[in-house]
Amino acid sequence: MTGRQLVTDAQNTWCPGCGNFTIQHTLKTVLSDLESQGKSLDDVVLVSGIGCHAKIADYVNINSFYAIHGRAIPVATGIKLADKGLTVICCVGDGDAYAEGLDHLIFAAKRNIDITVLVHNNRVYGLTTGQYTPTSPLGFAGRSTPAGTLEYPINPLELMLASGATYVARCYTKKMDQLKQVIRGGIDHHGFACIDILQICATFFPMTDYYNVHTYELPVYDRTDLSVACEKAREWDYNQKNPIGLGVFYQRSFPTFDDRMALQPLQKADRELVIEEFLKSRQ
Ligand code: SF4
């Protein structure tokens, strides 16, 4: 059987050395693997937002939808609710998901909608030439903050854990094998998967040397333990000295929003089951 040609004719305009190339290549590899294992790629939809990352929708030959800034996640949610049989992958940027679209991200995690979100977190607005984003470190000197930011970066993983996401992970574009495994894990996970990907912006925030020193692979622990996952997530680099863990921080099964939608109106027994599962997942 010949696999689908995933390369498109679109001219690639990413800068040389951009981490988006890695994410694109890895996603294509994961899709090819899925297809060779029997999945029809006609049942996969890629949704992207606005930003450098979003061009991935032009470069991967599957069904795709360009949403407006910050609104990729509600579009992905709508697609999943319209057809539960689809595998919905949502590529967003850090400005896209952690600023403009933050409320949508939190509500998707809270609902546990069965989609996979890949956050291309380069910690800078690259498309608009280098302004700070919610994850830029304190003191980041960009086009809008030439003297350096006065704000600490938000911690996306801690936020996702607190919001109810059931698959929470961080990867780094220089660690491709792990990136591939974690993206595949997120797609296979039945529930809301948020994968924060430290993506190198070669032009406006080249962090390769920094991440090569500060990142480490998470040790073995019980991935259903929310307390340990939170503890590991809190190692985020607020002071630019902490280690930055890579891998799956947390994974737990919990009834998805799309499953509950199919059951509605929830009967008393269904409600009690959902409440019981929720309380277990918060332990
Ligand atoms: Fe990539 Fe940065 Fe260039 Fe955008 S500006 S294409 S994120 S290297």
PDB file of N, CA, C and O and ligand atoms in Angstrom, residues 13-21 51-53 55 122 124-130 199-205, ligand 1:
ATOM      1  N   THR A  13       7.904  29.405   3.921  1.00  0.00           N
ATOM      2  CA  THR A  13       8.489  30.723   4.220  1.00  0.00           C
ATOM      3  C   THR A  13       9.052  30.810   5.640  1.00  0.00           C
ATOM      4  O   THR A  13       9.330  31.911   6.119  1.00  0.00           O
ATOM      5  N   TRP A  14       9.160  29.677   6.349  1.00  0.00           N
ATOM      6  CA  TRP A  14       9.796  29.726   7.666  1.00  0.00           C
ATOM      7  C   TRP A  14      11.277  30.058   7.502  1.00  0.00           C
ATOM      8  O   TRP A  14      11.921  29.655   6.510  1.00  0.00           O
ATOM      9  N   CYS A  15      11.862  30.717   8.495  1.00  0.00           N
ATOM     10  CA  CYS A  15      13.293  31.059   8.445  1.00  0.00           C
ATOM     11  C   CYS A  15      14.136  29.779   8.559  1.00  0.00           C
ATOM     12  O   CYS A  15      13.727  28.835   9.236  1.00  0.00           O
ATOM     13  N   PRO A  16      15.329  29.791   7.968  1.00  0.00           N
ATOM     14  CA  PRO A  16      16.228  28.643   8.168  1.00  0.00           C
ATOM     15  C   PRO A  16      16.493  28.440   9.668  1.00  0.00           C
ATOM     16  O   PRO A  16      16.697  29.406  10.389  1.00  0.00           O
ATOM     17  N   GLY A  17      16.434  27.208  10.113  1.00  0.00           N
ATOM     18  CA  GLY A  17      16.702  26.904  11.522  1.00  0.00           C
ATOM     19  C   GLY A  17      15.484  26.985  12.420  1.00  0.00           C
ATOM     20  O   GLY A  17      15.581  26.722  13.628  1.00  0.00           O
ATOM     21  N   CYS A  18      14.334  27.341  11.881  1.00  0.00           N
ATOM     22  CA  CYS A  18      13.110  27.470  12.677  1.00  0.00           C
ATOM     23  C   CYS A  18      12.667  26.094  13.202  1.00  0.00           C
ATOM     24  O   CYS A  18      12.647  25.112  12.462  1.00  0.00           O
ATOM     25  N   GLY A  19      12.273  26.060  14.472  1.00  0.00           N
ATOM     26  CA  GLY A  19      11.808  24.809  15.077  1.00  0.00           C
ATOM     27  C   GLY A  19      10.500  24.305  14.497  1.00  0.00           C
ATOM     28  O   GLY A  19      10.126  23.145  14.713  1.00  0.00           O
ATOM     29  N   ASN A  20       9.782  25.154  13.772  1.00  0.00           N
ATOM     30  CA  ASN A  20       8.534  24.690  13.150  1.00  0.00           C
ATOM     31  C   ASN A  20       8.789  23.566  12.143  1.00  0.00           C
ATOM     32  O   ASN A  20       7.926  22.719  11.925  1.00  0.00           O
ATOM     33  N   PHE A  21       9.974  23.579  11.521  1.00  0.00           N
ATOM     34  CA  PHE A  21      10.299  22.497  10.577  1.00  0.00           C
ATOM     35  C   PHE A  21      10.267  21.146  11.288  1.00  0.00           C
ATOM     36  O   PHE A  21       9.774  20.157  10.756  1.00  0.00           O
ATOM     37  N   GLY A  51      -0.101  33.004  13.204  1.00  0.00           N
ATOM     38  CA  GLY A  51       1.285  33.113  13.660  1.00  0.00           C
ATOM     39  C   GLY A  51       2.149  32.279  12.742  1.00  0.00           C
ATOM     40  O   GLY A  51       1.637  31.623  11.822  1.00  0.00           O
ATOM     41  N   CYS A  52       3.452  32.281  12.999  1.00  0.00           N
ATOM     42  CA  CYS A  52       4.341  31.491  12.128  1.00  0.00           C
ATOM     43  C   CYS A  52       3.928  30.024  12.112  1.00  0.00           C
ATOM     44  O   CYS A  52       3.922  29.367  11.075  1.00  0.00           O
ATOM     45  N   HIS A  53       3.547  29.495  13.289  1.00  0.00           N
ATOM     46  CA  HIS A  53       3.187  28.078  13.385  1.00  0.00           C
ATOM     47  C   HIS A  53       2.061  27.714  12.423  1.00  0.00           C
ATOM     48  O   HIS A  53       1.993  26.593  11.917  1.00  0.00           O
ATOM     49  N   LYS A  55       1.254  28.282   9.526  1.00  0.00           N
ATOM     50  CA  LYS A  55       1.494  27.907   8.129  1.00  0.00           C
ATOM     51  C   LYS A  55       1.587  26.393   7.965  1.00  0.00           C
ATOM     52  O   LYS A  55       1.553  25.886   6.841  1.00  0.00           O
ATOM     53  N   ASN A 122       7.459  29.266  21.130  1.00  0.00           N
ATOM     54  CA  ASN A 122       8.800  29.861  20.909  1.00  0.00           C
ATOM     55  C   ASN A 122       9.036  31.063  21.818  1.00  0.00           C
ATOM     56  O   ASN A 122      10.080  31.700  21.763  1.00  0.00           O
ATOM     57  N   VAL A 124       7.877  34.028  21.856  1.00  0.00           N
ATOM     58  CA  VAL A 124       8.015  35.333  21.209  1.00  0.00           C
ATOM     59  C   VAL A 124       6.973  35.399  20.072  1.00  0.00           C
ATOM     60  O   VAL A 124       6.589  34.358  19.536  1.00  0.00           O
ATOM     61  N   TYR A 125       6.507  36.616  19.757  1.00  0.00           N
ATOM     62  CA  TYR A 125       5.671  36.776  18.553  1.00  0.00           C
ATOM     63  C   TYR A 125       6.620  36.903  17.366  1.00  0.00           C
ATOM     64  O   TYR A 125       7.156  37.986  17.108  1.00  0.00           O
ATOM     65  N   GLY A 126       6.834  35.797  16.661  1.00  0.00           N
ATOM     66  CA  GLY A 126       7.795  35.789  15.562  1.00  0.00           C
ATOM     67  C   GLY A 126       7.271  36.466  14.308  1.00  0.00           C
ATOM     68  O   GLY A 126       7.964  37.256  13.665  1.00  0.00           O
ATOM     69  N   LEU A 127       5.990  36.188  13.982  1.00  0.00           N
ATOM     70  CA  LEU A 127       5.424  36.705  12.724  1.00  0.00           C
ATOM     71  C   LEU A 127       5.410  38.226  12.706  1.00  0.00           C
ATOM     72  O   LEU A 127       5.580  38.855  11.662  1.00  0.00           O
ATOM     73  N   THR A 128       5.239  38.831  13.885  1.00  0.00           N
ATOM     74  CA  THR A 128       5.194  40.296  13.948  1.00  0.00           C
ATOM     75  C   THR A 128       6.541  40.863  14.417  1.00  0.00           C
ATOM     76  O   THR A 128       6.614  41.969  14.942  1.00  0.00           O
ATOM     77  N   THR A 129       7.565  40.064  14.297  1.00  0.00           N
ATOM     78  CA  THR A 129       8.978  40.458  14.441  1.00  0.00           C
ATOM     79  C   THR A 129       9.462  40.739  15.861  1.00  0.00           C
ATOM     80  O   THR A 129      10.227  41.666  16.096  1.00  0.00           O
ATOM     81  N   GLY A 130       9.009  39.927  16.818  1.00  0.00           N
ATOM     82  CA  GLY A 130       9.741  39.869  18.068  1.00  0.00           C
ATOM     83  C   GLY A 130       9.208  40.584  19.278  1.00  0.00           C
ATOM     84  O   GLY A 130      10.000  41.102  20.077  1.00  0.00           O
ATOM     85  N   GLN A 199       9.831  25.508  21.108  1.00  0.00           N
ATOM     86  CA  GLN A 199      10.179  25.588  19.681  1.00  0.00           C
ATOM     87  C   GLN A 199      11.163  26.736  19.480  1.00  0.00           C
ATOM     88  O   GLN A 199      10.916  27.862  19.922  1.00  0.00           O
ATOM     89  N   ILE A 200      12.238  26.435  18.834  1.00  0.00           N
ATOM     90  CA  ILE A 200      13.261  27.460  18.627  1.00  0.00           C
ATOM     91  C   ILE A 200      12.797  28.470  17.565  1.00  0.00           C
ATOM     92  O   ILE A 200      12.411  28.083  16.460  1.00  0.00           O
ATOM     93  N   CYS A 201      12.811  29.758  17.935  1.00  0.00           N
ATOM     94  CA  CYS A 201      12.643  30.806  16.932  1.00  0.00           C
ATOM     95  C   CYS A 201      14.050  31.283  16.601  1.00  0.00           C
ATOM     96  O   CYS A 201      14.674  32.021  17.381  1.00  0.00           O
ATOM     97  N   ALA A 202      14.558  30.841  15.451  1.00  0.00           N
ATOM     98  CA  ALA A 202      15.960  31.096  15.105  1.00  0.00           C
ATOM     99  C   ALA A 202      16.241  32.582  14.918  1.00  0.00           C
ATOM    100  O   ALA A 202      17.365  33.040  15.119  1.00  0.00           O
ATOM    101  N   THR A 203      15.225  33.346  14.568  1.00  0.00           N
ATOM    102  CA  THR A 203      15.448  34.754  14.228  1.00  0.00           C
ATOM    103  C   THR A 203      15.292  35.695  15.419  1.00  0.00           C
ATOM    104  O   THR A 203      16.106  36.593  15.607  1.00  0.00           O
ATOM    105  N   PHE A 204      14.254  35.471  16.253  1.00  0.00           N
ATOM    106  CA  PHE A 204      13.970  36.452  17.301  1.00  0.00           C
ATOM    107  C   PHE A 204      14.225  35.960  18.722  1.00  0.00           C
ATOM    108  O   PHE A 204      14.249  36.771  19.659  1.00  0.00           O
ATOM    109  N   PHE A 205      14.390  34.647  18.906  1.00  0.00           N
ATOM    110  CA  PHE A 205      14.660  34.161  20.266  1.00  0.00           C
ATOM    111  C   PHE A 205      15.339  32.788  20.193  1.00  0.00           C
ATOM    112  O   PHE A 205      14.737  31.776  20.537  1.00  0.00           O
TER     113      PHE A 205
HETATM  114 FE1  SF4 B   1      10.355  30.524  12.795  1.00  0.00          FE
HETATM  115 FE2  SF4 B   1      10.927  32.657  14.265  1.00  0.00          FE
HETATM  116 FE3  SF4 B   1      11.230  32.756  11.609  1.00  0.00          FE
HETATM  117 FE4  SF4 B   1       8.806  32.669  12.697  1.00  0.00          FE
HETATM  118  S1  SF4 B   1      10.279  34.326  12.911  1.00  0.00           S
HETATM  119  S2  SF4 B   1       9.527  31.467  10.934  1.00  0.00           S
HETATM  120  S3  SF4 B   1       9.112  31.316  14.485  1.00  0.00           S
HETATM  121  S4  SF4 B   1      12.378  31.440  13.060  1.00  0.00           S
END
